Short mmCIF file of C-alpha atoms and ligand atoms in Angstrom, two decimals:
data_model
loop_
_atom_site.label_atom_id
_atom_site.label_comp_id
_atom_site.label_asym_id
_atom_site.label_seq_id
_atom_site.Cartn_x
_atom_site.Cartn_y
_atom_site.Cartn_z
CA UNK A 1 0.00 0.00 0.00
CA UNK A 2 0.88 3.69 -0.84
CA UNK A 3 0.78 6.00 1.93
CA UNK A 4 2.86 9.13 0.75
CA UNK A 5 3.93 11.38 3.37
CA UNK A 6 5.45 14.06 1.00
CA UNK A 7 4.80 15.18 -2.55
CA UNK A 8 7.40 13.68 -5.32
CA UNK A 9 10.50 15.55 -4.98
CA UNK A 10 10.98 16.69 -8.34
CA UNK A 11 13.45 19.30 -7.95
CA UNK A 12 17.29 19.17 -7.72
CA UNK A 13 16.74 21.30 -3.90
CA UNK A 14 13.59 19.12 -2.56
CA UNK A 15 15.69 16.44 -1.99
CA UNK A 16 18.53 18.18 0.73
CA UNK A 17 15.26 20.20 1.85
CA UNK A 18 13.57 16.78 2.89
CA UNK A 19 17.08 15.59 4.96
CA UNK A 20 17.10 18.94 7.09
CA UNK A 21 13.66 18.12 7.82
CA UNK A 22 14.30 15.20 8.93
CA UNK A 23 17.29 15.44 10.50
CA UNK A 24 14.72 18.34 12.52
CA UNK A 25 12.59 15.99 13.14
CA UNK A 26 15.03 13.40 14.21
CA UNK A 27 16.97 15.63 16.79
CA UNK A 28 13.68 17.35 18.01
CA UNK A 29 12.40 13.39 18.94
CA UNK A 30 15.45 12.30 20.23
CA UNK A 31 15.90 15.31 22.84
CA UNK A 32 11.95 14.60 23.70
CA UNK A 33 12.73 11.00 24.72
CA UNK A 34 15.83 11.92 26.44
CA UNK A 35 13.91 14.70 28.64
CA UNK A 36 10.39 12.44 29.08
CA UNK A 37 11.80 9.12 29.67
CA UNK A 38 13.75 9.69 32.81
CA UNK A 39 10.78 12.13 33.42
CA UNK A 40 8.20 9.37 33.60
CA UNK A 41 10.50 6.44 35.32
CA UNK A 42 11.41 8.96 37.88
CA UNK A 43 7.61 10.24 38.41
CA UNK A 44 7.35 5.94 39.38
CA UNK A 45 9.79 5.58 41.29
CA UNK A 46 9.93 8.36 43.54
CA UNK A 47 6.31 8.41 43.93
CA UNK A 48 5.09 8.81 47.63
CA UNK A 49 5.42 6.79 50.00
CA UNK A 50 7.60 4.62 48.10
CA UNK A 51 10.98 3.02 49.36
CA UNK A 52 13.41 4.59 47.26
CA UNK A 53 17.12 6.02 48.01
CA UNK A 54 16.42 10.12 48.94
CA UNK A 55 19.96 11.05 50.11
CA UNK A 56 21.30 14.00 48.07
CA UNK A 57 23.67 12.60 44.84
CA UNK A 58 27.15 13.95 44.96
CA UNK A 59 27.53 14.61 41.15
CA UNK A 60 30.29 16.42 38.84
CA UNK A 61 28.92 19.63 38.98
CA UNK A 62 31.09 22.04 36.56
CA UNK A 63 31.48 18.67 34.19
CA UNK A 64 27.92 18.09 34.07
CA UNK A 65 26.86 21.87 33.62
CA UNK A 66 29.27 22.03 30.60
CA UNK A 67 28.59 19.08 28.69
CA UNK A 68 24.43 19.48 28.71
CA UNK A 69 26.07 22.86 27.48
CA UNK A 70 28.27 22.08 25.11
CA UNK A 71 26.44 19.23 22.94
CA UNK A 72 23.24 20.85 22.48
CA UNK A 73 25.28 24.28 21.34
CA UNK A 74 27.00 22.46 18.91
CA UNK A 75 24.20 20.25 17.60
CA UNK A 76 21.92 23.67 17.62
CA UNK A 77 24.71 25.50 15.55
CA UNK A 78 24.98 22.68 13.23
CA UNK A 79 21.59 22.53 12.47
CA UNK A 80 21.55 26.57 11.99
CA UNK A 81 24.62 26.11 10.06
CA UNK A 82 23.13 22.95 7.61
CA UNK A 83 19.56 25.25 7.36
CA UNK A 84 21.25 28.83 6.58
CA UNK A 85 23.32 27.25 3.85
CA UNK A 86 20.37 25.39 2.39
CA UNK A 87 18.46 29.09 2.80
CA UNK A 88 21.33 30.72 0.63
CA UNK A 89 20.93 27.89 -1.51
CA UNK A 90 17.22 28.25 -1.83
CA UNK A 91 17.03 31.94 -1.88
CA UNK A 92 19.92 32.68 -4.48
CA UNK A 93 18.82 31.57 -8.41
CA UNK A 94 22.49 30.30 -9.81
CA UNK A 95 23.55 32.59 -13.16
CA UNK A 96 22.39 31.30 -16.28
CA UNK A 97 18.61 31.07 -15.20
CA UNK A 98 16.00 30.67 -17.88
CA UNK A 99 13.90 34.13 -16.65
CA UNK A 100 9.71 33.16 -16.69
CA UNK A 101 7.50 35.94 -15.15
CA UNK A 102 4.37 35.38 -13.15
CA UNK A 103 1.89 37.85 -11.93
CA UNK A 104 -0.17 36.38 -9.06
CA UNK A 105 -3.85 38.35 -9.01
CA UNK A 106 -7.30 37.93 -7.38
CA UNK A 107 -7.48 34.63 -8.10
CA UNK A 108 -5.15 33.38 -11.24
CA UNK A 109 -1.23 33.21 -11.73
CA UNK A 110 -0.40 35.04 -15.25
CA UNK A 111 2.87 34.01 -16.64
CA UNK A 112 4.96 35.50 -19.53
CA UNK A 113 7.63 33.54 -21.32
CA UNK A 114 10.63 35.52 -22.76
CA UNK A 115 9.76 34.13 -26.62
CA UNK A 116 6.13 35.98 -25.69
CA UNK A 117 4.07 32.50 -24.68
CA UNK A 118 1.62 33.32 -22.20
CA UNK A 119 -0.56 30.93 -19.97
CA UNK A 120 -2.89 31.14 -17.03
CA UNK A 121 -2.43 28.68 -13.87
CA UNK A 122 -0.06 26.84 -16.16
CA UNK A 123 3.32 27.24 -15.97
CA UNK A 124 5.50 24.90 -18.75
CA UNK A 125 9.18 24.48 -18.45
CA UNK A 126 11.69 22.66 -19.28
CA UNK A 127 13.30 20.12 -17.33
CA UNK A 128 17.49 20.22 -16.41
CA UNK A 129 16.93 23.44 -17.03
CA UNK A 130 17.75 26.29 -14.21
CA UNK A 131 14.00 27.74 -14.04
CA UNK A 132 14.02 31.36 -12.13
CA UNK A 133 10.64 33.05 -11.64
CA UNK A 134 9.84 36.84 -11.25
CA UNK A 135 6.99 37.27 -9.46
CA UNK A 136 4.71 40.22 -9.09
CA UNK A 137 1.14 40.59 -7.34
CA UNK A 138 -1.21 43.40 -9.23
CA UNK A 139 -3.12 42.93 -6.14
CA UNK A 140 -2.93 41.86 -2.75
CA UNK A 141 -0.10 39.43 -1.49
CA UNK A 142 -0.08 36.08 -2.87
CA UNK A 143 2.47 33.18 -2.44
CA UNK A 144 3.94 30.82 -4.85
CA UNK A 145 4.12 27.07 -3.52
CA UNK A 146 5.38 24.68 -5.53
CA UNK A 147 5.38 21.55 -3.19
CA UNK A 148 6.73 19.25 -5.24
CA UNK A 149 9.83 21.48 -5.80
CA UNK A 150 9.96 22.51 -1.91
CA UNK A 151 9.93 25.76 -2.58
CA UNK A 152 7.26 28.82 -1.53
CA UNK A 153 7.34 32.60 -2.01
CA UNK A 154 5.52 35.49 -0.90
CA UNK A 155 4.42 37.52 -3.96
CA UNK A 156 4.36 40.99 -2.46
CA UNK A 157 2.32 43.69 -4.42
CA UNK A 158 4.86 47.22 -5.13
CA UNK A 159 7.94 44.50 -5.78
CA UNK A 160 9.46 42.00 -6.97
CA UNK A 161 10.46 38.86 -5.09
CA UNK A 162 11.69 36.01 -6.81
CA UNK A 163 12.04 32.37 -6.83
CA UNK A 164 14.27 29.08 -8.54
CA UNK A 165 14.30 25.56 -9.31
CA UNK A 166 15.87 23.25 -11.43
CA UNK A 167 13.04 19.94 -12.02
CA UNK A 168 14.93 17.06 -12.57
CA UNK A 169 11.92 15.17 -13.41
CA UNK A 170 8.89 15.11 -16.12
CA UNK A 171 5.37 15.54 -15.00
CA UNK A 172 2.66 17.87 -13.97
CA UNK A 173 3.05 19.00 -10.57
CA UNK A 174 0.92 20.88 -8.49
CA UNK A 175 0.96 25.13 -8.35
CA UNK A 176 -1.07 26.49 -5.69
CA UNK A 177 -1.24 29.81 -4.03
CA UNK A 178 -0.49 29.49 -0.03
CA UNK A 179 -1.19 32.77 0.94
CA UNK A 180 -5.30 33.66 1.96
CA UNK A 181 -6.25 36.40 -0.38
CA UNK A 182 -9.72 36.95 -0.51
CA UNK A 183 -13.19 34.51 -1.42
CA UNK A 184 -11.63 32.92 -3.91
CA UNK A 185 -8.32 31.75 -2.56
CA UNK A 186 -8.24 27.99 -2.54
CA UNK A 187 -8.95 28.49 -6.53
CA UNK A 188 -5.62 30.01 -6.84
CA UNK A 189 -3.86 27.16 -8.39
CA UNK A 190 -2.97 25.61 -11.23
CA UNK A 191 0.72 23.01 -12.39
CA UNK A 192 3.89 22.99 -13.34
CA UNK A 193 4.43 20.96 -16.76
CA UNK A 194 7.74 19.91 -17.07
CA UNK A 195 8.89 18.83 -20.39
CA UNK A 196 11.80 17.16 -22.05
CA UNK A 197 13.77 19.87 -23.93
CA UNK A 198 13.04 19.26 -27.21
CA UNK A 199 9.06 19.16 -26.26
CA UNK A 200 9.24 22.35 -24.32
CA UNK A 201 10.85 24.23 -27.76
CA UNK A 202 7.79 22.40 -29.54
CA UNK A 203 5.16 23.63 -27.40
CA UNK A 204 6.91 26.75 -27.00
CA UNK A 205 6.63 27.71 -31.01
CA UNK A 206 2.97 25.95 -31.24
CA UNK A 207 1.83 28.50 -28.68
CA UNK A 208 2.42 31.13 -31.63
CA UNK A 209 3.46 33.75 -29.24
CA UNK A 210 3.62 36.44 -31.72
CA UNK A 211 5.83 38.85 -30.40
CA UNK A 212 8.73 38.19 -28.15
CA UNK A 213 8.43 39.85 -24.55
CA UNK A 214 11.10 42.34 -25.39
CA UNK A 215 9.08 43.30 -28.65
CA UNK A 216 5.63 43.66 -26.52
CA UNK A 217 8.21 46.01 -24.10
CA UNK A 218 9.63 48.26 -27.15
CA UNK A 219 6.02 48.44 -28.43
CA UNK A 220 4.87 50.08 -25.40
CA UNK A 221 8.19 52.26 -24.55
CA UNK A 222 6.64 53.76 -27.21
CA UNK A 223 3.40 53.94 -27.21
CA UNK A 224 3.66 55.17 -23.60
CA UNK A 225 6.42 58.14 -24.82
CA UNK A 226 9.36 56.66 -23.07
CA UNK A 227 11.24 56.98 -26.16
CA UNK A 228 10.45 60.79 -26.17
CA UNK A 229 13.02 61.44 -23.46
CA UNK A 230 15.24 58.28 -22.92
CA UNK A 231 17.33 58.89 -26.44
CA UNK A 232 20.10 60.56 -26.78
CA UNK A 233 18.73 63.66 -28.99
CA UNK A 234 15.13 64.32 -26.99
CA UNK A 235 14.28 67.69 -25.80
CA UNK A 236 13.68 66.66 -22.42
CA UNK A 237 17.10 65.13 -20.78
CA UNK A 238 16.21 61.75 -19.36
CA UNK A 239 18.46 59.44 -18.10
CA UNK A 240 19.57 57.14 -20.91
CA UNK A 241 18.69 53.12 -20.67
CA UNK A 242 20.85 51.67 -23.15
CA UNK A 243 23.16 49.23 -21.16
CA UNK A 244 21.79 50.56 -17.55
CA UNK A 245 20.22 47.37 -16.13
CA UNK A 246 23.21 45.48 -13.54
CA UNK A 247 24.80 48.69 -13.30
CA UNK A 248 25.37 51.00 -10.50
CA UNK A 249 23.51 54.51 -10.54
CA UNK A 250 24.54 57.28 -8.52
CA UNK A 251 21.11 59.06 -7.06
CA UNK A 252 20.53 62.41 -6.51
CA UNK A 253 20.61 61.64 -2.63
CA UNK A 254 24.39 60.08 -2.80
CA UNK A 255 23.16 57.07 -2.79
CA UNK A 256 24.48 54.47 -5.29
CA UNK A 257 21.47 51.73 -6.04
CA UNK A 258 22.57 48.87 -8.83
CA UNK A 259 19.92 48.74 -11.57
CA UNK A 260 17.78 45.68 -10.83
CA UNK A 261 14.14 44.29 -12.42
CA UNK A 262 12.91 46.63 -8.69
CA UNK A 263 14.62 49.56 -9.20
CA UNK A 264 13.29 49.67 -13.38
CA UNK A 265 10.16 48.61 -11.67
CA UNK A 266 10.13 51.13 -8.89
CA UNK A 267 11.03 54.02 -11.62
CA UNK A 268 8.40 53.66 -14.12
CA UNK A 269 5.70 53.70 -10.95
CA UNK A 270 7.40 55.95 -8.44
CA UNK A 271 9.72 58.17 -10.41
CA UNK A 272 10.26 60.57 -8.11
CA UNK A 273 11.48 57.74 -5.67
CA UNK A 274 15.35 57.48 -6.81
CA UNK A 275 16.18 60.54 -8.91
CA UNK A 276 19.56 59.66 -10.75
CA UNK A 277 22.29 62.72 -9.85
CA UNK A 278 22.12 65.26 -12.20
CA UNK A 279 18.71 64.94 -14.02
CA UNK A 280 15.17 66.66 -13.15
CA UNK A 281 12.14 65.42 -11.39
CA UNK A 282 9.98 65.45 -14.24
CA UNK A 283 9.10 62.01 -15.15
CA UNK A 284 5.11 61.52 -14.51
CA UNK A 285 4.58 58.05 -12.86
CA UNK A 286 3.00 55.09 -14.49
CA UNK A 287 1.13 53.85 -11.46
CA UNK A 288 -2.44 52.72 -12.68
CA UNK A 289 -1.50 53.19 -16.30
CA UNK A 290 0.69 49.80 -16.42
CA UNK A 291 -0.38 46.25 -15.59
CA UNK A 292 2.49 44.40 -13.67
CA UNK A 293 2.59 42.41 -16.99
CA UNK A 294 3.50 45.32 -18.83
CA UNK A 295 5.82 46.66 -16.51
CA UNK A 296 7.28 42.93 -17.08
CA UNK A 297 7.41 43.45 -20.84
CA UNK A 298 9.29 47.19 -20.56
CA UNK A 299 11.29 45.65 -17.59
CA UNK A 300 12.82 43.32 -20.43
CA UNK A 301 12.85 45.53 -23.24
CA UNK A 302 15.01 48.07 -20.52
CA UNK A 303 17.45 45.07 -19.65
CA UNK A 304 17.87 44.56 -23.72
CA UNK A 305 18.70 47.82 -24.40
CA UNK A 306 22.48 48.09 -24.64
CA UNK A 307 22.81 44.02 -25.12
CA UNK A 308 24.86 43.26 -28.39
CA UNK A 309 21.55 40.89 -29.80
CA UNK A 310 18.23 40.36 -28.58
CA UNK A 311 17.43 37.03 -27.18
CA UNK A 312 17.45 34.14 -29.86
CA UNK A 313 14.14 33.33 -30.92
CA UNK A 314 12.49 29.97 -29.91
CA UNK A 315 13.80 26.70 -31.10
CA UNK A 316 17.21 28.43 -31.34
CA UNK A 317 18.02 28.26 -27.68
CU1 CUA B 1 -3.60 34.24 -4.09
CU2 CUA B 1 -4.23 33.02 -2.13
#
């Protein structure tokens, strides 16, 4: 008979995340027997009115009072150690990430695919394959679990938090969102297709996306007039983009921020947040005028600009 405990671990993480818990598990059990045994034999056999030796014991004080010290620092430090380096592990996507972004609202995930592939409470990747998600909320805060991939995290409306995973096996896997917000809640879910390679490029050019995600982002930067001021011969002296995104920027305040997806985020709606040095506070904000989606799509058209060649189309990769 089948009696699973846990999900399929189907990511290259779930596995070590399954030992610490464990191993938390294990030590947590073994220092409640070793406290409640001698707890419960004791509570027998000094019970009242029984014949039992009541002298006071003579024991090693100081060597007693370090070791019950001692061990339990280490093995507490170790297991702060083992779970802080799993954290960093957890919490850090490794370079070379294929970049998907979701947008958790009331009550769907929306996810973008660089080649321009959308889907709704389906999220298709491919599998060996370094998978790092950008998540947004357009709402109210939302979490990402993937359980089978041991990983969960908050999606926070006004930034971007992110999360990794590599699945090391194919499959649909559950997607659900672990974070109450609002009626409709426990609908918030969807999976996680993981495909061989080869299938993921197929699906990826029978989805017909159309245009790529940094095409939908240069469509709007103009559209919205971004173009008016962020080239090199407007009027109006903007900042300039080209090459911008990973690199330091000196603000107006002294302050030296590095150009991440939040900052480009955090300039198109609050522009009068981070002023670079040396430019005026004249950039109207976007706030309301912008889904997170298309904040997404400029996001990557900003992070293009400067690059020698935009990113390969599907089936190239
Ligand atoms: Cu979104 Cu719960």
């Amino acid at each position: 008979m089948k009696f699973p405990l846990f999900p399929t671990q189907a990511s290259s993480v779930a596995q070590q995340i399954d030992y610490l818990y464990w191993a938390l598990v294990g030590v947590s059990a073994a220092m409640l027997l070793i406290i409640f045994l001698p707890m419960i034999f004791f509570l027998f056999k000094y019970r009242r009115g029984k014949q039992a030796d009541r002298s006071p014991a003579h024991l090693p004080q100081t060597t007693l009072e370090v070791t019950w010290t001692v061990i339990p620092l280490l093995l507490m430090m170790g297991m702060f150690a083992w779970g802080a380096n799993l954290y960093f592990t957890v919490e850090r996507p490794p370079p070379g990430a294929l970049e998907i972004n979701v947008v958790g609202k009331q009550w769907m995930w929306k996810i973008q695919h660089p080649e321009g592939n959308r889907e709704i409470n389906e999220l298709h990747v491919p599998v060996g394959r370094i998978i790092k998600l950008t998540l947004a909320s357009q709402d109210v805060i939302h979490s990402l679990f993937l359980p089978n991939f041991r990983i969960k995290q908050d999606v926070v409306p006004g930034r971007y938090t992110t999360e990794w995973f590599t699945a090391n096996r194919v499959g649909a896997f559950y997607l659900f969102c672990s974070e109450f917000c609002g009626t409709q809640h426990s609908g918030m879910r969807g999976r996680v297709v993981v495909m061989e390679p080869a299938a993921y490029e197929q699906w990826l050019i029978n989805g017909q996306p159309g245009s790529t995600l940094v095409q939908s982002g240069e469509r709007l930067y103009r559209e919205l007039g971004c173009s008016g001021c962020h080239t090199g011969n407007s009027v109006v002296r903007a900042p300039p983009l080209e090459g911008v995104f990973g690199k330091p920027v000196p603000l107006q305040s002294g302050e030296v921020v590095v150009a991440d997806e939040g900052y480009l985020r955090d300039s198109i709606i609050f522009p009068n947040k981070q002023i670079v040095g040396g430019y005026a506070t004249n950039m109207p904000s976007f706030q309301g005028r912008v889904t997170e989606e298309e904040v997404f799509q400029l996001v990557a058209y900003i992070k293009a600009l400067g690059k020698k060649s935009p990113p390969p189309p599907p089936g190239t990769r």
